[in-house]
GROMACS .gro file of N, CA and C in nm:
model
  255
    1GLU      N    1 -20.896   2.786  -3.220
    1GLU     CA    2 -20.866   2.876  -3.108
    1GLU      C    3 -20.889   2.828  -2.986
    2SER      N    4 -20.772   2.878  -2.884
    2SER     CA    5 -20.750   2.810  -2.728
    2SER      C    6 -20.724   2.930  -2.688
    3GLU      N    7 -20.748   2.906  -2.551
    3GLU     CA    8 -20.709   3.015  -2.439
    3GLU      C    9 -20.589   2.940  -2.368
    4VAL      N   10 -20.513   3.003  -2.285
    4VAL     CA   11 -20.414   2.978  -2.209
    4VAL      C   12 -20.382   3.047  -2.090
    5GLY      N   13 -20.362   3.027  -1.971
    5GLY     CA   14 -20.336   3.105  -1.892
    5GLY      C   15 -20.169   3.143  -1.819
    6THR      N   16 -20.161   3.170  -1.702
    6THR     CA   17 -19.983   3.152  -1.672
    6THR      C   18 -19.933   3.047  -1.684
    7ALA      N   19 -19.970   2.922  -1.671
    7ALA     CA   20 -19.883   2.809  -1.626
    7ALA      C   21 -19.869   2.761  -1.753
    8PHE      N   22 -19.749   2.687  -1.796
    8PHE     CA   23 -19.727   2.635  -1.929
    8PHE      C   24 -19.859   2.512  -1.952
    9GLU      N   25 -19.917   2.525  -2.060
    9GLU     CA   26 -20.020   2.370  -2.084
    9GLU      C   27 -19.971   2.310  -2.245
   10GLN      N   28 -19.992   2.204  -2.250
   10GLN     CA   29 -19.983   2.129  -2.400
   10GLN      C   30 -20.052   2.175  -2.506
   11VAL      N   31 -20.030   2.191  -2.586
   11VAL     CA   32 -20.097   2.244  -2.699
   11VAL      C   33 -20.222   2.111  -2.708
   12HIS      N   34 -20.146   2.004  -2.724
   12HIS     CA   35 -20.235   1.878  -2.739
   12HIS      C   36 -20.174   1.802  -2.674
   13ALA      N   37 -20.253   1.743  -2.556
   13ALA     CA   38 -20.213   1.613  -2.468
   13ALA      C   39 -20.192   1.496  -2.515
   14ALA      N   40 -20.282   1.468  -2.588
   14ALA     CA   41 -20.272   1.319  -2.643
   14ALA      C   42 -20.194   1.321  -2.733
   15GLY      N   43 -20.142   1.444  -2.800
   15GLY     CA   44 -19.991   1.426  -2.909
   15GLY      C   45 -20.034   1.372  -3.031
   16ALA      N   46 -19.982   1.397  -3.128
   16ALA     CA   47 -19.976   1.362  -3.271
   16ALA      C   48 -19.861   1.350  -3.346
   17THR      N   49 -19.844   1.254  -3.414
   17THR     CA   50 -19.705   1.252  -3.485
   17THR      C   51 -19.728   1.371  -3.629
   18LEU      N   52 -19.626   1.428  -3.600
   18LEU     CA   53 -19.615   1.535  -3.716
   18LEU      C   54 -19.508   1.537  -3.847
   19GLU      N   55 -19.550   1.547  -3.975
   19GLU     CA   56 -19.463   1.525  -4.079
   19GLU      C   57 -19.365   1.656  -4.054
   20ASN      N   58 -19.423   1.748  -4.064
   20ASN     CA   59 -19.320   1.875  -4.092
   20ASN      C   60 -19.304   1.977  -3.938
   21GLY      N   61 -19.432   1.983  -3.870
   21GLY     CA   62 -19.412   2.093  -3.774
   21GLY      C   63 -19.544   2.135  -3.746
   22VAL      N   64 -19.518   2.220  -3.644
   22VAL     CA   65 -19.653   2.315  -3.594
   22VAL      C   66 -19.641   2.476  -3.617
   23ARG      N   67 -19.734   2.560  -3.658
   23ARG     CA   68 -19.732   2.658  -3.693
   23ARG      C   69 -19.808   2.728  -3.547
   24VAL      N   70 -19.775   2.839  -3.461
   24VAL     CA   71 -19.866   2.843  -3.345
   24VAL      C   72 -19.851   3.028  -3.354
   25LYS      N   73 -19.979   3.081  -3.346
   25LYS     CA   74 -20.018   3.209  -3.370
   25LYS      C   75 -20.053   3.256  -3.250
   26CYS      N   76 -20.024   3.369  -3.183
   26CYS     CA   77 -20.081   3.477  -3.098
   26CYS      C   78 -20.185   3.545  -3.129
   27ILE      N   79 -20.310   3.546  -3.075
   27ILE     CA   80 -20.454   3.612  -3.142
   27ILE      C   81 -20.512   3.666  -3.032
   28ASN      N   82 -20.404   3.727  -2.931
   28ASN     CA   83 -20.421   3.807  -2.802
   28ASN      C   84 -20.337   3.939  -2.797
   29SER      N   85 -20.361   4.042  -2.753
   29SER     CA   86 -20.276   4.164  -2.719
   29SER      C   87 -20.177   4.114  -2.582
   30SER      N   88 -20.244   4.010  -2.520
   30SER     CA   89 -20.152   3.994  -2.419
   30SER      C   90 -20.011   3.925  -2.395
   31GLY      N   91 -20.009   3.886  -2.552
   31GLY     CA   92 -19.894   3.795  -2.573
   31GLY      C   93 -19.898   3.652  -2.565
   32LEU      N   94 -19.776   3.575  -2.576
   32LEU     CA   95 -19.771   3.438  -2.549
   32LEU      C   96 -19.632   3.396  -2.556
   33ARG      N   97 -19.610   3.275  -2.510
   33ARG     CA   98 -19.494   3.208  -2.471
   33ARG      C   99 -19.494   3.084  -2.535
   34VAL      N  100 -19.418   3.008  -2.614
   34VAL     CA  101 -19.424   2.913  -2.674
   34VAL      C  102 -19.278   2.814  -2.646
   35GLY      N  103 -19.319   2.704  -2.601
   35GLY     CA  104 -19.211   2.630  -2.555
   35GLY      C  105 -19.209   2.480  -2.601
   36ILE      N  106 -19.095   2.403  -2.604
   36ILE     CA  107 -19.086   2.283  -2.636
   36ILE      C  108 -19.000   2.201  -2.553
   37TYR      N  109 -19.114   2.113  -2.469
   37TYR     CA  110 -19.051   2.048  -2.383
   37TYR      C  111 -19.127   1.885  -2.401
   38ASP      N  112 -19.000   1.804  -2.362
   38ASP     CA  113 -19.035   1.649  -2.377
   38ASP      C  114 -19.053   1.600  -2.266
   39ALA      N  115 -19.200   1.558  -2.182
   39ALA     CA  116 -19.168   1.555  -2.043
   39ALA      C  117 -19.130   1.420  -1.985
   40PRO      N  118 -19.142   1.313  -2.074
   40PRO     CA  119 -19.081   1.175  -2.038
   40PRO      C  120 -18.936   1.163  -2.043
   41ALA      N  121 -18.887   1.264  -2.122
   41ALA     CA  122 -18.746   1.256  -2.126
   41ALA      C  123 -18.667   1.385  -2.041
   42GLY      N  124 -18.764   1.465  -2.030
   42GLY     CA  125 -18.747   1.568  -1.919
   42GLY      C  126 -18.627   1.664  -1.975
   43THR      N  127 -18.650   1.705  -2.118
   43THR     CA  128 -18.551   1.774  -2.196
   43THR      C  129 -18.653   1.885  -2.291
   44GLY      N  130 -18.575   1.998  -2.303
   44GLY     CA  131 -18.636   2.118  -2.363
   44GLY      C  132 -18.663   2.263  -2.286
   45THR      N  133 -18.754   2.314  -2.329
   45THR     CA  134 -18.806   2.447  -2.252
   45THR      C  135 -18.804   2.457  -2.086
   46THR      N  136 -18.717   2.503  -2.020
   46THR     CA  137 -18.773   2.521  -1.875
   46THR      C  138 -18.811   2.645  -1.831
   47GLY      N  139 -18.878   2.677  -1.689
   47GLY     CA  140 -18.895   2.794  -1.653
   47GLY      C  141 -18.960   2.920  -1.754
   48ASP      N  142 -18.896   2.975  -1.812
   48ASP     CA  143 -18.948   3.094  -1.892
   48ASP      C  144 -18.901   3.133  -2.038
   49GLY      N  145 -18.795   3.004  -2.049
   49GLY     CA  146 -18.750   2.972  -2.183
   49GLY      C  147 -18.835   2.982  -2.275
   50GLY      N  148 -18.799   2.984  -2.434
   50GLY     CA  149 -18.910   2.973  -2.531
   50GLY      C  150 -18.911   3.080  -2.607
   51PHE      N  151 -19.025   3.094  -2.706
   51PHE     CA  152 -19.053   3.209  -2.777
   51PHE      C  153 -19.179   3.308  -2.738
   52ASP      N  154 -19.117   3.428  -2.754
   52ASP     CA  155 -19.207   3.500  -2.690
   52ASP      C  156 -19.289   3.570  -2.841
   53LEU      N  157 -19.418   3.577  -2.851
   53LEU     CA  158 -19.504   3.617  -2.934
   53LEU      C  159 -19.594   3.754  -2.892
   54GLU      N  160 -19.614   3.840  -2.995
   54GLU     CA  161 -19.707   3.946  -2.982
   54GLU      C  162 -19.828   3.931  -3.032
   55ASP      N  163 -19.911   4.027  -3.001
   55ASP     CA  164 -20.039   3.999  -3.080
   55ASP      C  165 -20.016   4.012  -3.242
   56ARG      N  166 -20.093   3.881  -3.303
   56ARG     CA  167 -20.078   3.867  -3.458
   56ARG      C  168 -19.947   3.810  -3.495
   57GLU      N  169 -19.868   3.772  -3.406
   57GLU     CA  170 -19.706   3.682  -3.463
   57GLU      C  171 -19.729   3.574  -3.454
   58GLU      N  172 -19.646   3.492  -3.506
   58GLU     CA  173 -19.665   3.357  -3.498
   58GLU      C  174 -19.537   3.288  -3.535
   59VAL      N  175 -19.480   3.167  -3.527
   59VAL     CA  176 -19.379   3.094  -3.529
   59VAL      C  177 -19.385   2.940  -3.582
   60PHE      N  178 -19.300   2.908  -3.659
   60PHE     CA  179 -19.328   2.758  -3.712
   60PHE      C  180 -19.196   2.684  -3.647
   61ILE      N  181 -19.265   2.561  -3.602
   61ILE     CA  182 -19.176   2.489  -3.498
   61ILE      C  183 -19.160   2.313  -3.566
   62GLU      N  184 -19.017   2.322  -3.598
   62GLU     CA  185 -19.020   2.154  -3.664
   62GLU      C  186 -19.024   2.069  -3.526
   63VAL      N  187 -19.116   2.000  -3.541
   63VAL     CA  188 -19.096   1.906  -3.423
   63VAL      C  189 -19.207   1.824  -3.478
   64ARG      N  190 -19.154   1.680  -3.419
   64ARG     CA  191 -19.211   1.552  -3.452
   64ARG      C  192 -19.352   1.540  -3.341
   65GLN      N  193 -19.343   1.590  -3.261
   65GLN     CA  194 -19.477   1.505  -3.175
   65GLN      C  195 -19.530   1.650  -3.093
   66LEU      N  196 -19.660   1.678  -3.137
   66LEU     CA  197 -19.746   1.764  -3.093
   66LEU      C  198 -19.758   1.792  -2.937
   67SER      N  199 -19.750   1.672  -2.897
   67SER     CA  200 -19.729   1.712  -2.707
   67SER      C  201 -19.631   1.761  -2.671
   68HIS      N  202 -19.526   1.779  -2.735
   68HIS     CA  203 -19.410   1.837  -2.702
   68HIS      C  204 -19.407   1.993  -2.693
   69VAL      N  205 -19.549   2.037  -2.737
   69VAL     CA  206 -19.528   2.180  -2.750
   69VAL      C  207 -19.628   2.236  -2.682
   70TRP      N  208 -19.557   2.357  -2.585
   70TRP     CA  209 -19.621   2.408  -2.486
   70TRP      C  210 -19.633   2.565  -2.489
   71VAL      N  211 -19.768   2.604  -2.434
   71VAL     CA  212 -19.763   2.748  -2.424
   71VAL      C  213 -19.802   2.800  -2.307
   72LYS      N  214 -19.803   2.911  -2.303
   72LYS     CA  215 -19.859   2.990  -2.141
   72LYS      C  216 -19.867   3.163  -2.185
   73ALA      N  217 -19.933   3.232  -2.114
   73ALA     CA  218 -19.980   3.361  -2.140
   73ALA      C  219 -19.883   3.438  -2.030
   74PRO      N  220 -19.795   3.554  -2.039
   74PRO     CA  221 -19.675   3.648  -1.958
   74PRO      C  222 -19.823   3.683  -1.847
   75SER      N  223 -19.947   3.660  -1.855
   75SER     CA  224 -19.991   3.754  -1.787
   75SER      C  225 -20.150   3.733  -1.785
   76GLY      N  226 -20.239   3.667  -1.729
   76GLY     CA  227 -20.388   3.671  -1.734
   76GLY      C  228 -20.380   3.553  -1.808
   77THR      N  229 -20.485   3.590  -1.927
   77THR     CA  230 -20.501   3.479  -2.046
   77THR      C  231 -20.458   3.511  -2.154
   78SER      N  232 -20.439   3.427  -2.256
   78SER     CA  233 -20.428   3.467  -2.377
   78SER      C  234 -20.434   3.361  -2.499
   79GLY      N  235 -20.517   3.424  -2.593
   79GLY     CA  236 -20.560   3.328  -2.722
   79GLY      C  237 -20.464   3.284  -2.812
   80TYR      N  238 -20.449   3.189  -2.880
   80TYR     CA  239 -20.383   3.138  -2.969
   80TYR      C  240 -20.461   3.028  -3.052
   81SER      N  241 -20.370   3.011  -3.176
   81SER     CA  242 -20.417   2.913  -3.258
   81SER      C  243 -20.330   2.831  -3.330
   82VAL      N  244 -20.366   2.702  -3.392
   82VAL     CA  245 -20.214   2.604  -3.416
   82VAL      C  246 -20.275   2.524  -3.520
   83ILE      N  247 -20.172   2.507  -3.636
   83ILE     CA  248 -20.186   2.425  -3.735
   83ILE      C  249 -20.049   2.350  -3.742
   84ALA      N  250 -20.091   2.223  -3.732
   84ALA     CA  251 -20.008   2.136  -3.753
   84ALA      C  252 -19.985   2.036  -3.865
   85SER      N  253 -19.888   2.011  -3.918
   85SER     CA  254 -19.859   1.932  -4.070
   85SER      C  255 -19.752   1.843  -4.029
   0.00000   0.00000   0.00000
């Protein structure tokens, strides 16, 4: 479990190559926004794009690099969990 504030943060900055993708679950009533962004290429979610999750909702994203997954809270802080495969 991790916490995030109102600025996008990488789920795992060091990255990891994935076979299938990643499941991100919101574990806080504040909600969570999940985005995909490849910083070196400059492609993916920008601004306020992405998937909005409410408490106990989750999303599975097919992605090869864990460092491309970013999260932020709509306000305050929000908790989330991640399972990568």
